[in-house]
XYZ file of C-alpha atoms in Angstrom:
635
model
C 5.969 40.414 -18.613
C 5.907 38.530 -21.859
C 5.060 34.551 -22.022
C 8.469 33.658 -24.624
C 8.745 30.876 -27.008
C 10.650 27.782 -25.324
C 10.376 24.420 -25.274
C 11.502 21.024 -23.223
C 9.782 18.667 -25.939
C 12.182 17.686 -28.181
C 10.202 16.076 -31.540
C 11.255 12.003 -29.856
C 9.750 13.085 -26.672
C 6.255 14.786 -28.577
C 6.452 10.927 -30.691
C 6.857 9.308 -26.978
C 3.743 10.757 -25.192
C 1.244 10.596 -28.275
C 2.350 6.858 -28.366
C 1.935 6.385 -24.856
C 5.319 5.407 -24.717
C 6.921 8.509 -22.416
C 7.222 7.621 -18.902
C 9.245 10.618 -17.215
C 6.548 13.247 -18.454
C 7.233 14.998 -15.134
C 10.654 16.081 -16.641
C 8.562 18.355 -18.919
C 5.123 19.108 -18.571
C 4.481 21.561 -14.748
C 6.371 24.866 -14.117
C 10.037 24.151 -14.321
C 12.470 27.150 -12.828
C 15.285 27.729 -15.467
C 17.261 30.511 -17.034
C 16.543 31.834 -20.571
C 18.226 34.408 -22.421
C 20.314 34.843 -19.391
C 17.091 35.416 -17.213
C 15.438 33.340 -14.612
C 11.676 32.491 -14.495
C 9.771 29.711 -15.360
C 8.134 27.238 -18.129
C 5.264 26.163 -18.251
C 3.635 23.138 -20.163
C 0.179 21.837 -20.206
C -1.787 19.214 -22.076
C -5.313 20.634 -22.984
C -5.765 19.672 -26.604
C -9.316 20.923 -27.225
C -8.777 24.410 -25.503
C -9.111 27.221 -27.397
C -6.685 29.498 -25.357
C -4.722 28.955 -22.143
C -3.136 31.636 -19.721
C -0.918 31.407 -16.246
C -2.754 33.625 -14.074
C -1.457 34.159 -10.351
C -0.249 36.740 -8.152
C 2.513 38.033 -10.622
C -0.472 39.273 -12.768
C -3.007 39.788 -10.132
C -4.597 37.138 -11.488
C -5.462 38.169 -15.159
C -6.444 35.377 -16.975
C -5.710 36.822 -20.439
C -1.983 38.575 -20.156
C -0.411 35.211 -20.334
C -1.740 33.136 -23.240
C 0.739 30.227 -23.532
C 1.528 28.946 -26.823
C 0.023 26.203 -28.612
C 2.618 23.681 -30.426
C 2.124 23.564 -34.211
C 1.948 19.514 -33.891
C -0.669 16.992 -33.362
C 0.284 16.757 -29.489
C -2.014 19.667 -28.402
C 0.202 21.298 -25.622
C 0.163 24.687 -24.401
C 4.077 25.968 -23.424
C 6.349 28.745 -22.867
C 8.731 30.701 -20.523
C 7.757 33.098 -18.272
C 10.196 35.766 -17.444
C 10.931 36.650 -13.249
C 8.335 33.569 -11.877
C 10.291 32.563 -8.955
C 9.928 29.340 -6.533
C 6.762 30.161 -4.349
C 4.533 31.685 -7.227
C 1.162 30.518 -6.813
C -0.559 29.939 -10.415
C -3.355 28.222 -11.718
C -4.246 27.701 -15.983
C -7.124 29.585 -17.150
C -8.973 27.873 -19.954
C -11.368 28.512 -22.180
C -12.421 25.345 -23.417
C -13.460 24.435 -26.529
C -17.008 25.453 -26.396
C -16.053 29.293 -25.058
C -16.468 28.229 -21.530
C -13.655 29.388 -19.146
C -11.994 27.238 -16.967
C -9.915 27.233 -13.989
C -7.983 24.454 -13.714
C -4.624 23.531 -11.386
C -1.230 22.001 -12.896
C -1.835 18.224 -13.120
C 1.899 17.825 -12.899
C 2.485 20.743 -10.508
C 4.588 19.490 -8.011
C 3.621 21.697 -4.526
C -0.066 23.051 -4.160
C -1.550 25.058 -1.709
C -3.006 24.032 1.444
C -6.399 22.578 1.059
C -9.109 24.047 0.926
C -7.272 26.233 -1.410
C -6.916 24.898 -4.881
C -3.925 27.232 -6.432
C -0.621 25.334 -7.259
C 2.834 26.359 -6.569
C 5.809 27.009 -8.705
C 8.417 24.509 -6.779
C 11.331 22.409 -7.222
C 12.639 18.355 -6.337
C 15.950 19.634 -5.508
C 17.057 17.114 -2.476
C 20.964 16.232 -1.443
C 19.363 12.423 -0.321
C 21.963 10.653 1.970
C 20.360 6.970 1.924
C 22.721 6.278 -1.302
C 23.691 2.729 1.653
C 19.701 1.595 1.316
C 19.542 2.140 -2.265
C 22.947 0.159 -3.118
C 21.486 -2.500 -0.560
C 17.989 -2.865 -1.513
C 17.784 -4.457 -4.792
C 19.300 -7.633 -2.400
C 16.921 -7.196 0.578
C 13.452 -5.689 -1.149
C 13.244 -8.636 -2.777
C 10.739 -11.569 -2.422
C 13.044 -13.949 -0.699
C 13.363 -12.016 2.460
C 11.346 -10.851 5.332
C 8.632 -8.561 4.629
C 6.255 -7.224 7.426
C 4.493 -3.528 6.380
C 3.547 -0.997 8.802
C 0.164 0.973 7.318
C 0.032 4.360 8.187
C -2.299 7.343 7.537
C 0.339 9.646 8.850
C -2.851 12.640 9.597
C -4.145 10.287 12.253
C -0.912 8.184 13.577
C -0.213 10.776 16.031
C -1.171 14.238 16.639
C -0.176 17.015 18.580
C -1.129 16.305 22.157
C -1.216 20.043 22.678
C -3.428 20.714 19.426
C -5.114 17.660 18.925
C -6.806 19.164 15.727
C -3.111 19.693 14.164
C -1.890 17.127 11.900
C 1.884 16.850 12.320
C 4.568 17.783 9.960
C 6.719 15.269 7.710
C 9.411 15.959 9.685
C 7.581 15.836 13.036
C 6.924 12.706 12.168
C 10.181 11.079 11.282
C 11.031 11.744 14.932
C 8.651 9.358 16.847
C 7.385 6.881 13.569
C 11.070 6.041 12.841
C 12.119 4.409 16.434
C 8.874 3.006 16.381
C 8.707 1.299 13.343
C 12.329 0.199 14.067
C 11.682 -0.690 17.700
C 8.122 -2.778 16.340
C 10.572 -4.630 14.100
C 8.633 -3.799 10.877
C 10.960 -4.125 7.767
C 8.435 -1.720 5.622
C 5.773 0.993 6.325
C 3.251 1.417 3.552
C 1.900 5.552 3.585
C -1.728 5.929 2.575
C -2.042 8.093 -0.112
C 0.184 11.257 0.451
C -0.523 13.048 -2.742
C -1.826 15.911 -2.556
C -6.019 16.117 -2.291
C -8.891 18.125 -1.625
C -11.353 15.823 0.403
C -9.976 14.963 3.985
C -12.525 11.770 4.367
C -11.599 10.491 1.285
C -8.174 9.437 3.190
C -6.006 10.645 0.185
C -8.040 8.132 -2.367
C -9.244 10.922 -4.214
C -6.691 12.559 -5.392
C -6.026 16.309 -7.309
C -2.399 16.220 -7.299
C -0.785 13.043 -8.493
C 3.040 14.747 -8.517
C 2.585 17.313 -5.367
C 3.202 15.746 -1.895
C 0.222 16.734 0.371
C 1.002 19.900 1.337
C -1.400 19.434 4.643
C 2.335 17.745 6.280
C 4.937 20.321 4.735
C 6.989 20.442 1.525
C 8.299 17.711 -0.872
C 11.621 17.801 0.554
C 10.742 17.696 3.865
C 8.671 14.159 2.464
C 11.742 13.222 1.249
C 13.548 13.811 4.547
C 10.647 11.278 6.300
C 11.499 8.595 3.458
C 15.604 8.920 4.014
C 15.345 8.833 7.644
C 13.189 5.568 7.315
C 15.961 4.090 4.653
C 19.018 5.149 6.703
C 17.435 3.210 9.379
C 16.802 -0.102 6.907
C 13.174 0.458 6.676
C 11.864 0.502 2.977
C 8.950 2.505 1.752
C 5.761 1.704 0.074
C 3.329 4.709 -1.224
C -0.140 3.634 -1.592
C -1.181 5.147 -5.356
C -4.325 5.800 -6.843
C -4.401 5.499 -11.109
C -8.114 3.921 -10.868
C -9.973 6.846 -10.375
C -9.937 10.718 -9.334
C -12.749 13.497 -8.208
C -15.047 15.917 -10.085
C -13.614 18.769 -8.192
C -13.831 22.004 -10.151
C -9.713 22.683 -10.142
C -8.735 18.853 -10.472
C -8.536 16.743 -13.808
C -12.170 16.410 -14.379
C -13.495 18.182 -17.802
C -10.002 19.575 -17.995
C -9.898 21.495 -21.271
C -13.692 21.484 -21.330
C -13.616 17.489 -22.309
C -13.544 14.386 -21.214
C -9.922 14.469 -21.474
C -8.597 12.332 -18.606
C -11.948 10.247 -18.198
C -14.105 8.125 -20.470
C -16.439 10.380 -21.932
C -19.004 7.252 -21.613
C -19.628 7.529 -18.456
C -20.291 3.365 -18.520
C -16.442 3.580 -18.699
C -15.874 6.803 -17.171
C -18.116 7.311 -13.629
C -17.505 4.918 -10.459
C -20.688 4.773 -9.090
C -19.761 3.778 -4.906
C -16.861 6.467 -5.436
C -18.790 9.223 -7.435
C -15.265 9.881 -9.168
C -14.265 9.592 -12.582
C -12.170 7.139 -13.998
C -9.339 7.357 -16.174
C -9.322 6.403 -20.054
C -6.756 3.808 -20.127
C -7.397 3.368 -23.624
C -5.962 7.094 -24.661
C -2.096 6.810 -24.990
C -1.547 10.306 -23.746
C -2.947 9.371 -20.263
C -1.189 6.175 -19.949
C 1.953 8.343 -20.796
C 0.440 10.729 -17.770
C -0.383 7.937 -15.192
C 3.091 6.167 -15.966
C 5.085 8.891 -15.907
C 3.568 9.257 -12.450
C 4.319 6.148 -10.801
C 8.070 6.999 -12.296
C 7.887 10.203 -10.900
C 7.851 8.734 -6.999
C 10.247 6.025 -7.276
C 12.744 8.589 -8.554
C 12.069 11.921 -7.016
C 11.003 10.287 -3.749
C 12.955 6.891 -3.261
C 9.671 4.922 -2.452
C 10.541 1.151 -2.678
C 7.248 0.600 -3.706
C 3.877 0.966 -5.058
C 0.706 -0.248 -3.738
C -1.607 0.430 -6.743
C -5.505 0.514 -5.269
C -8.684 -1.082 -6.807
C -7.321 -2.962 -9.244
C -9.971 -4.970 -9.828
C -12.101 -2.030 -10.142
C -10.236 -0.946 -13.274
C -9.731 -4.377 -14.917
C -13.359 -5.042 -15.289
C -16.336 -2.348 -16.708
C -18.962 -4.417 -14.392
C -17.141 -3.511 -11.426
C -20.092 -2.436 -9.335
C -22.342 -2.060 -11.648
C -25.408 -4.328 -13.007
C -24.589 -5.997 -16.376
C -26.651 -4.578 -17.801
C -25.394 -1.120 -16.840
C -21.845 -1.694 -17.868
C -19.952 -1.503 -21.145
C -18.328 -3.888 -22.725
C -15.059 -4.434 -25.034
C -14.363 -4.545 -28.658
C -15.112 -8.359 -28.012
C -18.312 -8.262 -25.967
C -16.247 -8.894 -22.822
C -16.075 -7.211 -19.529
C -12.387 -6.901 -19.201
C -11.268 -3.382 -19.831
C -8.534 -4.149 -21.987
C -6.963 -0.486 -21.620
C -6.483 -0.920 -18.761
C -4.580 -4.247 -18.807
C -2.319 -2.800 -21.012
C -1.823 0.161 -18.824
C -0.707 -2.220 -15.659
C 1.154 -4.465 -17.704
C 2.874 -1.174 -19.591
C 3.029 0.070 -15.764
C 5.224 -2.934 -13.964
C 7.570 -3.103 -17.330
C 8.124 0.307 -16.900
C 9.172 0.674 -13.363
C 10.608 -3.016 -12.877
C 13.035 -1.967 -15.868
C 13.807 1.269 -14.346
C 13.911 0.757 -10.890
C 16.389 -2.147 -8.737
C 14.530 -3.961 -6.109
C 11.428 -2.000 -6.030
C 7.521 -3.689 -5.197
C 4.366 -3.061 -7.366
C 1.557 -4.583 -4.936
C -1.745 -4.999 -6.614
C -5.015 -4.406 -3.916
C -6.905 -6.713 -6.164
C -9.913 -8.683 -5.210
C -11.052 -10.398 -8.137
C -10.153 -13.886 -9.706
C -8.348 -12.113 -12.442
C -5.543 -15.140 -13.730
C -1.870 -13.796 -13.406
C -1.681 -10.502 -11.752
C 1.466 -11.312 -10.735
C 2.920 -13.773 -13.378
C 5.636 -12.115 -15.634
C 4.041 -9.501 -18.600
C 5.738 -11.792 -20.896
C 4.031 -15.214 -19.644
C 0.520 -13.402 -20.092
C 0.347 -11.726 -16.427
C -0.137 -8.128 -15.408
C 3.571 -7.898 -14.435
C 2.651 -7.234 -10.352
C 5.122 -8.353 -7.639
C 2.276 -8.919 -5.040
C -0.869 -9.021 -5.045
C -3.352 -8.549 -1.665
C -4.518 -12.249 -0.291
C -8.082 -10.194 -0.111
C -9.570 -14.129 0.032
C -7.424 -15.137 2.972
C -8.129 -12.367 5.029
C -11.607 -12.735 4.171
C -12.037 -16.193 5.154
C -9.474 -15.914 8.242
C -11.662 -13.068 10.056
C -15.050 -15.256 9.661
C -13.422 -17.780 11.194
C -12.076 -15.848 14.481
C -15.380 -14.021 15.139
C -16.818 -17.695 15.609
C -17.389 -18.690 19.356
C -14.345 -21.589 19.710
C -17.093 -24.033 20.591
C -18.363 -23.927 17.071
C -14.818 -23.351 15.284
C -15.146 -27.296 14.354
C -17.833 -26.811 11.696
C -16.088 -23.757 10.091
C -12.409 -25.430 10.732
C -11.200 -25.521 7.096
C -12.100 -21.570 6.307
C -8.260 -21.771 7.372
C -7.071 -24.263 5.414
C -8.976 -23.509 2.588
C -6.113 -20.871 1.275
C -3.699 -23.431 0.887
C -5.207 -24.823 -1.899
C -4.559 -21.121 -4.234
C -2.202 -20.124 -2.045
C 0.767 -20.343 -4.385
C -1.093 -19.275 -7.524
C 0.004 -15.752 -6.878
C 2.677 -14.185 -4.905
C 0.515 -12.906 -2.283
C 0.781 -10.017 0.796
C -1.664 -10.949 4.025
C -3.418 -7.494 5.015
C -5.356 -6.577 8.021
C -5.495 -3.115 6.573
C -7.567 0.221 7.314
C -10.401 -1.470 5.289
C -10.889 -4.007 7.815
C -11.452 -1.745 10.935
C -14.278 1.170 9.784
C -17.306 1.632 8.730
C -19.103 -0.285 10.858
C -16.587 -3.301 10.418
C -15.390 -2.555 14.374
C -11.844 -2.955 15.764
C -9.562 -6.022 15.098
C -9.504 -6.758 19.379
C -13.539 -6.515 19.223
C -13.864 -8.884 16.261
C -12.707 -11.549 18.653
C -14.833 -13.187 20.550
C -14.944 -14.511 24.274
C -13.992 -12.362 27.136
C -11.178 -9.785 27.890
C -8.388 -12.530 28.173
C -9.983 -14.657 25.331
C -10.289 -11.497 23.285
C -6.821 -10.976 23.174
C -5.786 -14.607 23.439
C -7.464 -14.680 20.345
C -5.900 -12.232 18.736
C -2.245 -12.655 19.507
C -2.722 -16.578 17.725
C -4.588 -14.656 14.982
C -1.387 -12.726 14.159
C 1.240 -15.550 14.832
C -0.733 -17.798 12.550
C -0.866 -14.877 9.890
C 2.794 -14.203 10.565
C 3.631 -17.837 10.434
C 1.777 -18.731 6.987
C 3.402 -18.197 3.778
C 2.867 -14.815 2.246
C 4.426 -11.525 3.164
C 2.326 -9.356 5.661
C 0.760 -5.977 6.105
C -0.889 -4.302 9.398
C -2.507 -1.367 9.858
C -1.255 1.135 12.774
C -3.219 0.553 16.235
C -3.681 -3.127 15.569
C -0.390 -4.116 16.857
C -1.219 -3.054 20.277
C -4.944 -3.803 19.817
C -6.455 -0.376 19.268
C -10.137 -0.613 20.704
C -11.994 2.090 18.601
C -12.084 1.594 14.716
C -9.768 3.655 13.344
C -10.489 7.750 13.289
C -8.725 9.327 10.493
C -9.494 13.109 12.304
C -7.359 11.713 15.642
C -4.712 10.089 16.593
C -4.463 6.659 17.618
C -4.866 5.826 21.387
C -1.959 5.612 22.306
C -2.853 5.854 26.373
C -3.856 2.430 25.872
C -0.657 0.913 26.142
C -0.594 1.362 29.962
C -2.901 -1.599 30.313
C -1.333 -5.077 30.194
C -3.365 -6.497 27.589
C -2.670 -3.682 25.212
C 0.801 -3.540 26.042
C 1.051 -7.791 26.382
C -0.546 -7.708 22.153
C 2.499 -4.997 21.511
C 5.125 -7.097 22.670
C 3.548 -10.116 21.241
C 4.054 -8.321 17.622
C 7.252 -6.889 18.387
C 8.357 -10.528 19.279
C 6.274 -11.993 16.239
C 8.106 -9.453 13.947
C 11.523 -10.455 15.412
C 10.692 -14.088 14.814
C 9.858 -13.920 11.333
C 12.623 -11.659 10.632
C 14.869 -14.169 12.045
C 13.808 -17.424 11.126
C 14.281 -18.260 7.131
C 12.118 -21.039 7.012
C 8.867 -18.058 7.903
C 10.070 -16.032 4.315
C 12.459 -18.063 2.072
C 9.364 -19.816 0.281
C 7.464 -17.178 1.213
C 5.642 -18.192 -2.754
C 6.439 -21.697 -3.155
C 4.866 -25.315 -1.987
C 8.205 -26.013 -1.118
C 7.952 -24.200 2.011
C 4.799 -25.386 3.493
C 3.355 -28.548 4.858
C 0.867 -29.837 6.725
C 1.107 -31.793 9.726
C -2.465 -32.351 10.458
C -5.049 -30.091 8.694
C -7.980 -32.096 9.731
C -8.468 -31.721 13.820
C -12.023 -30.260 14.099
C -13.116 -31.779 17.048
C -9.905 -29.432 18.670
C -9.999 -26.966 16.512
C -6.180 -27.795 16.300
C -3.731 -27.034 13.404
C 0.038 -28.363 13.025
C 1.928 -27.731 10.029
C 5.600 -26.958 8.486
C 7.654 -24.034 7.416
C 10.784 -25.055 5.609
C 14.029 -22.829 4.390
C 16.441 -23.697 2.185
C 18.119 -26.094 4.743
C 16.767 -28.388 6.793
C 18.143 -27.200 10.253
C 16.083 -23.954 9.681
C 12.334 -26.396 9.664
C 9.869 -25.310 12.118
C 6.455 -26.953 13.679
C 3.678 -24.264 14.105
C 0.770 -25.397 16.238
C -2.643 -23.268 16.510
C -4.841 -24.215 19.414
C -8.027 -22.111 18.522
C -10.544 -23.424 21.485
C -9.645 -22.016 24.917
C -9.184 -25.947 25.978
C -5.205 -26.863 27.680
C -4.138 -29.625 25.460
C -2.324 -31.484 27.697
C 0.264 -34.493 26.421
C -0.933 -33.720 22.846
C 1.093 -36.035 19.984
C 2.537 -34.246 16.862
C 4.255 -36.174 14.508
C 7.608 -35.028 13.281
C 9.177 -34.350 9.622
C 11.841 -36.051 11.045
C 13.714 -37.612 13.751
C 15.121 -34.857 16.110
C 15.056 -33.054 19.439
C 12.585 -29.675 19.045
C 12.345 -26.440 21.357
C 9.940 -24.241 21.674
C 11.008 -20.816 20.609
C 7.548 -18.992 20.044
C 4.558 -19.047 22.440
C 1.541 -16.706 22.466
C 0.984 -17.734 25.715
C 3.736 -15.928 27.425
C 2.875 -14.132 30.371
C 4.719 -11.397 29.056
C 2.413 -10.989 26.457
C -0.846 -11.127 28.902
C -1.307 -14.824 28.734
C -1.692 -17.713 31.078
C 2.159 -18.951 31.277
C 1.538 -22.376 29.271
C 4.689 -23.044 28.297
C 6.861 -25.962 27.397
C 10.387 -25.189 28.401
C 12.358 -28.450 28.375
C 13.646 -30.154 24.950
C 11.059 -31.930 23.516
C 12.415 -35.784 22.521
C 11.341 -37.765 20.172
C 9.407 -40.596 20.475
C 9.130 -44.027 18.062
C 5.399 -43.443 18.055
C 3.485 -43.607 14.758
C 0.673 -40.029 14.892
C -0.401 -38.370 11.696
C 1.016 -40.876 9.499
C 4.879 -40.029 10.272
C 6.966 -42.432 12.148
C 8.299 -40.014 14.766
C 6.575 -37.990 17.329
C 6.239 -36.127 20.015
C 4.239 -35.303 23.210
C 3.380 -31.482 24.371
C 1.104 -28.891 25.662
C -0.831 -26.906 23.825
C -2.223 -23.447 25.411
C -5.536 -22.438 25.338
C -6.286 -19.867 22.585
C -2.243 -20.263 21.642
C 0.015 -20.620 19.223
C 3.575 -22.076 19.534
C 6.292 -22.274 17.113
C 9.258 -25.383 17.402
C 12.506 -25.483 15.850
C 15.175 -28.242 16.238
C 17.412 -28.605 19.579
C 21.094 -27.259 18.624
């Protein structure tokens, strides 16, 4: 076998990618199955500019690494290409390099699209080929992924959701999966379930953060179609799909990106730019157009080969800034002196222009942490372009608060009203995410204080007053039913806790929070404006008490949310009104099917000509210990 001149790059494309300016790369570059000269096999395309040679080498030529030199493009773009006669789907191939110093170099397909199964490092001549059947979701979603409706995100590290009970060490399969996460999610009432990183990766710790294979679908859970199958079975049931994605940073390993023609090709070479120092990765050189071209091209790449609704892009702040964890005196600086890598603000901003212009009704979510101005104001008002961005502040602030004994909530009482105050600044997403429960950082039910009762008293008012404050949402898996162990990413969740009535009391009370929001316009209409919050009283310390609005676009839709966060019965507690009318209680935490103490306050509340917190109108009700209760206007 013979490598044969061919080519996918016409001379706009080659212009494209050394501009940075090509954003479906994966259309060209990776092992492609075609017919030439009336014969099948397969082209191959690489980007390895400072190599001296490059070869296939696989099983077809028992793994010669000189037999198949591919060949070099007489241009300035430095890629390696050509056709490879009889390569079928299923050929396992890697590129050997020898790199412009002599050295030789093994190296997988950046763009390959299937690789072997970890620990092995080959990758695998494949295809995208799908017949999708969610063509209803996709015509749908550009009206309901949008940021006027209900969004509540499932997280979900699908190696350590659920396992086989038979072979607990066995991760399940995509497929296997779509059977019992689909009813779930449905049944749970999410509208979205976020995947951790499902690219394809070498390191099972990392979680999928440190990724080898930004265009193969881990092959640890099966093929890309049957990924594809998961993601249509979630759309055909309504539920969209956000992919967690990694362009900050990527490992040393031998076969992966690092080094890859011998240079510093996809990293900084000054490793002030170019090393994370908590990660031990390498990060990317935003300020090379050929890599923006590679990283874009990516993010394209699963919002049209996959469907994904969305992208959660991690550590943003870690590529915006070169002092990111590192001493100032230890970090570089830009052209100006500054701190801001300005690479990579043109990369994100390039980024959400890219896909928001490509793509109807899809979500770029930034994980961002710093007090970076505009990460999600328009590209053209001076922003990074981002529909959401991680309230990393709120959450922050929120979970100090709840691991406070209620007896001393009063002197920490406005750590939750504090996030009011920036709260519309962005368009923010509240997480309680896998961060937030390992390492040391224990499980969202033992964060809460008190005992077993208070404990989970505490935490059903924690959700219902993250649920009930503007902002969309995001929870990781096991907190919904109050998962006691941090989260293991080498097992499965415990799911045997859900034959206990607390565990099973917090499910329901999500399930019913879930249904609330969904239903209730005033919880996601404004979900980014003022207009849709106000307070009632902000200032109760000595009660550790909290009233305030959520308004829709009409009136009738208004609802009272009240937060008792001391285990004290309020009884005959005043709440003034935003105006004159009859209220119901449609939400308590209290419940007794949801493992609390019954408190409830069934008849039609009336109003009452009584002046409290500065309104004219009030009225007079009980407030549950450790509870929160939501009121909406008597029909």
């Amino acid at each position: 076998m013979e490598v044969l001149a061919y080519s996918l790059f016409s001379d706009f494309d080659i212009s494209l990618f050394i501009s940075g300016k090509h954003f479906r790369l994966y259309e060209k570059f990776g092992a492609h199955l075609i017919q030439h000269n009336n014969t099948n096999g397969t082209y191959f395309a690489v980007w390895a500019p400072n190599a001296q040679a490059v070869n296939v080498t696989g099983n077809f030529n028992q793994w010669n690494k000189t037999s198949h030199q591919l060949n070099r493009r007489l241009d300035s773009s430095g890629i390696w290409e050509g056709f490879i006669p009889n390569i079928g789907k299923g050929e396992v191939y890697k590129y050997a390099i020898k790199g412009f110093d002599g050295t030789d170099i093994e190296k997988g397909d950046p763009f390959a699209t299937k690789w072997e199964h970890p620990p092995r490092t080959a990758s695998i001549v494949w295809d995208t080929d799908y017949a999708w059947k969610d063509k209803t979701w996709l015509n749908k979603r550009p009206k309901v992924n949008v940021l006027n409706k209900p969004m509540s995100v499932y997280e979900v590290h699908l190696g350590s959701w659920q396992r086989d009970p038979s072979e607990p060490k066995r991760v399940l399969t995509y497929k296997e999966i779509a059977v019992s996460l689909v009813p779930y999610v449905l049944d749970m009432g999410f509208t979205h379930v976020e995947l951790m990183p499902i690219m394809e990766y070498p390191y099972y710790p990392s979680w999928g953060y440190q990724i080898t294979g930004y265009f193969a679908a881990s092959s640890r859970h099966g093929t890309p179609q049957e990924l594809m199958f998961l993601i249509e079975e979630l759309h055909k049931n309504n539920i969209g799909v956000i992919l967690d994605w990694v362009p900050s940073h990527f490992p040393g390993d031998a076969h992966g990106l690092f080094k890859f023609d011998g240079t510093h090709l996809y990293e900084h070479a000054d490793m002030r730019k170019g090393f994370h120092p908590d990660w031990k990765s390498y990060i990317f050189n935003y300020d090379r157009n050929e890599v923006r071209s590679f990283l874009i091209s990516n993010a394209m790449y699963w919002l049209d080969k996959f469907h994904a609704d969305g992208l959660r892009v991690d550590a943003v702040a870690s590529m915006l800034y070169f002092d990111f964890s590192r001493k100032a005196e230890e970090a570089a600086t830009n052209e100006f002196g500054g701190s801001e890598n300005l690479g990579a603000t043109l990369f994100l901003k390039d980024l959400n222009e890219a896909v928001y212009g490509s793509f109807e009704g899809i979500h770029t979510i930034a994980e961002e942490s710093s007090t970076y101005p505009g990460v999600t104001h328009p590209v053209f008002a001076g922003g990074l372009g981002f529909g959401m961005k991680w309230m990393m502040g709120w959450m922050n602030d929120t979970l100090k608060y709840f691991k406070n004994d209620p007896v001393n909530r009063k002197y920490h009482h406005h750590q939750l009203t504090f996030s009011i105050t920036y709260a519309f600044s962005e368009n923010f997403m509240l997480p309680f995410s896998h961060d937030e429960v390992v390492h040391g950082k224990s499980s969202m039910i033992y964060k809460m204080p008190g005992d077993e009762w208070q404990k989970f008293a505490n935490l059903r008012v924690l959700y219902a007053y993250m649920f009930t404050q503007p902002g969309t949402k995001l929870l990781f898996m096991g907190n919904e039913f109050a998962q006691t162990h941090e989260w293991d990413f080498k097992n499965s969740l415990d799911w045997h806790l859900l034959q206990h009535p607390p565990h099973l009391g917090m499910q329901k009370t999500v399930r019913a929070i879930n249904k609330l929001y969904k239903s209730e316009p005033a919880l996601y209409e404004h979900s980014f404006s003022h207009e849709g919050f106000e307070w009632i009283n902000a200032d109760d310390a000595q009660h550790s008490v909290y009233i305030y609005i959520r308004k829709g676009l009409k009136a009738k839709d208004t609802l009272i949310v009240i937060l008792n966060l001391t285990p004290v019965y309020r009884e005959n507690y005043l709440v003034g009104l935003p105006f004159k009318a009859k209220w119901k209680e449609i939400f308590n935490t209290d419940a007794k099917e949801f493992f609390g103490s019954g408190k409830l306050n069934e008849d039609v509340l009336l109003p009452l000509q009584e002046t409290c917190h500065g309104r004219e109108y009030s009225i007079s009700l009980n407030i549950p210990p450790l509870g929160a209760l939501v009121l909406k206007q008597a029909k």
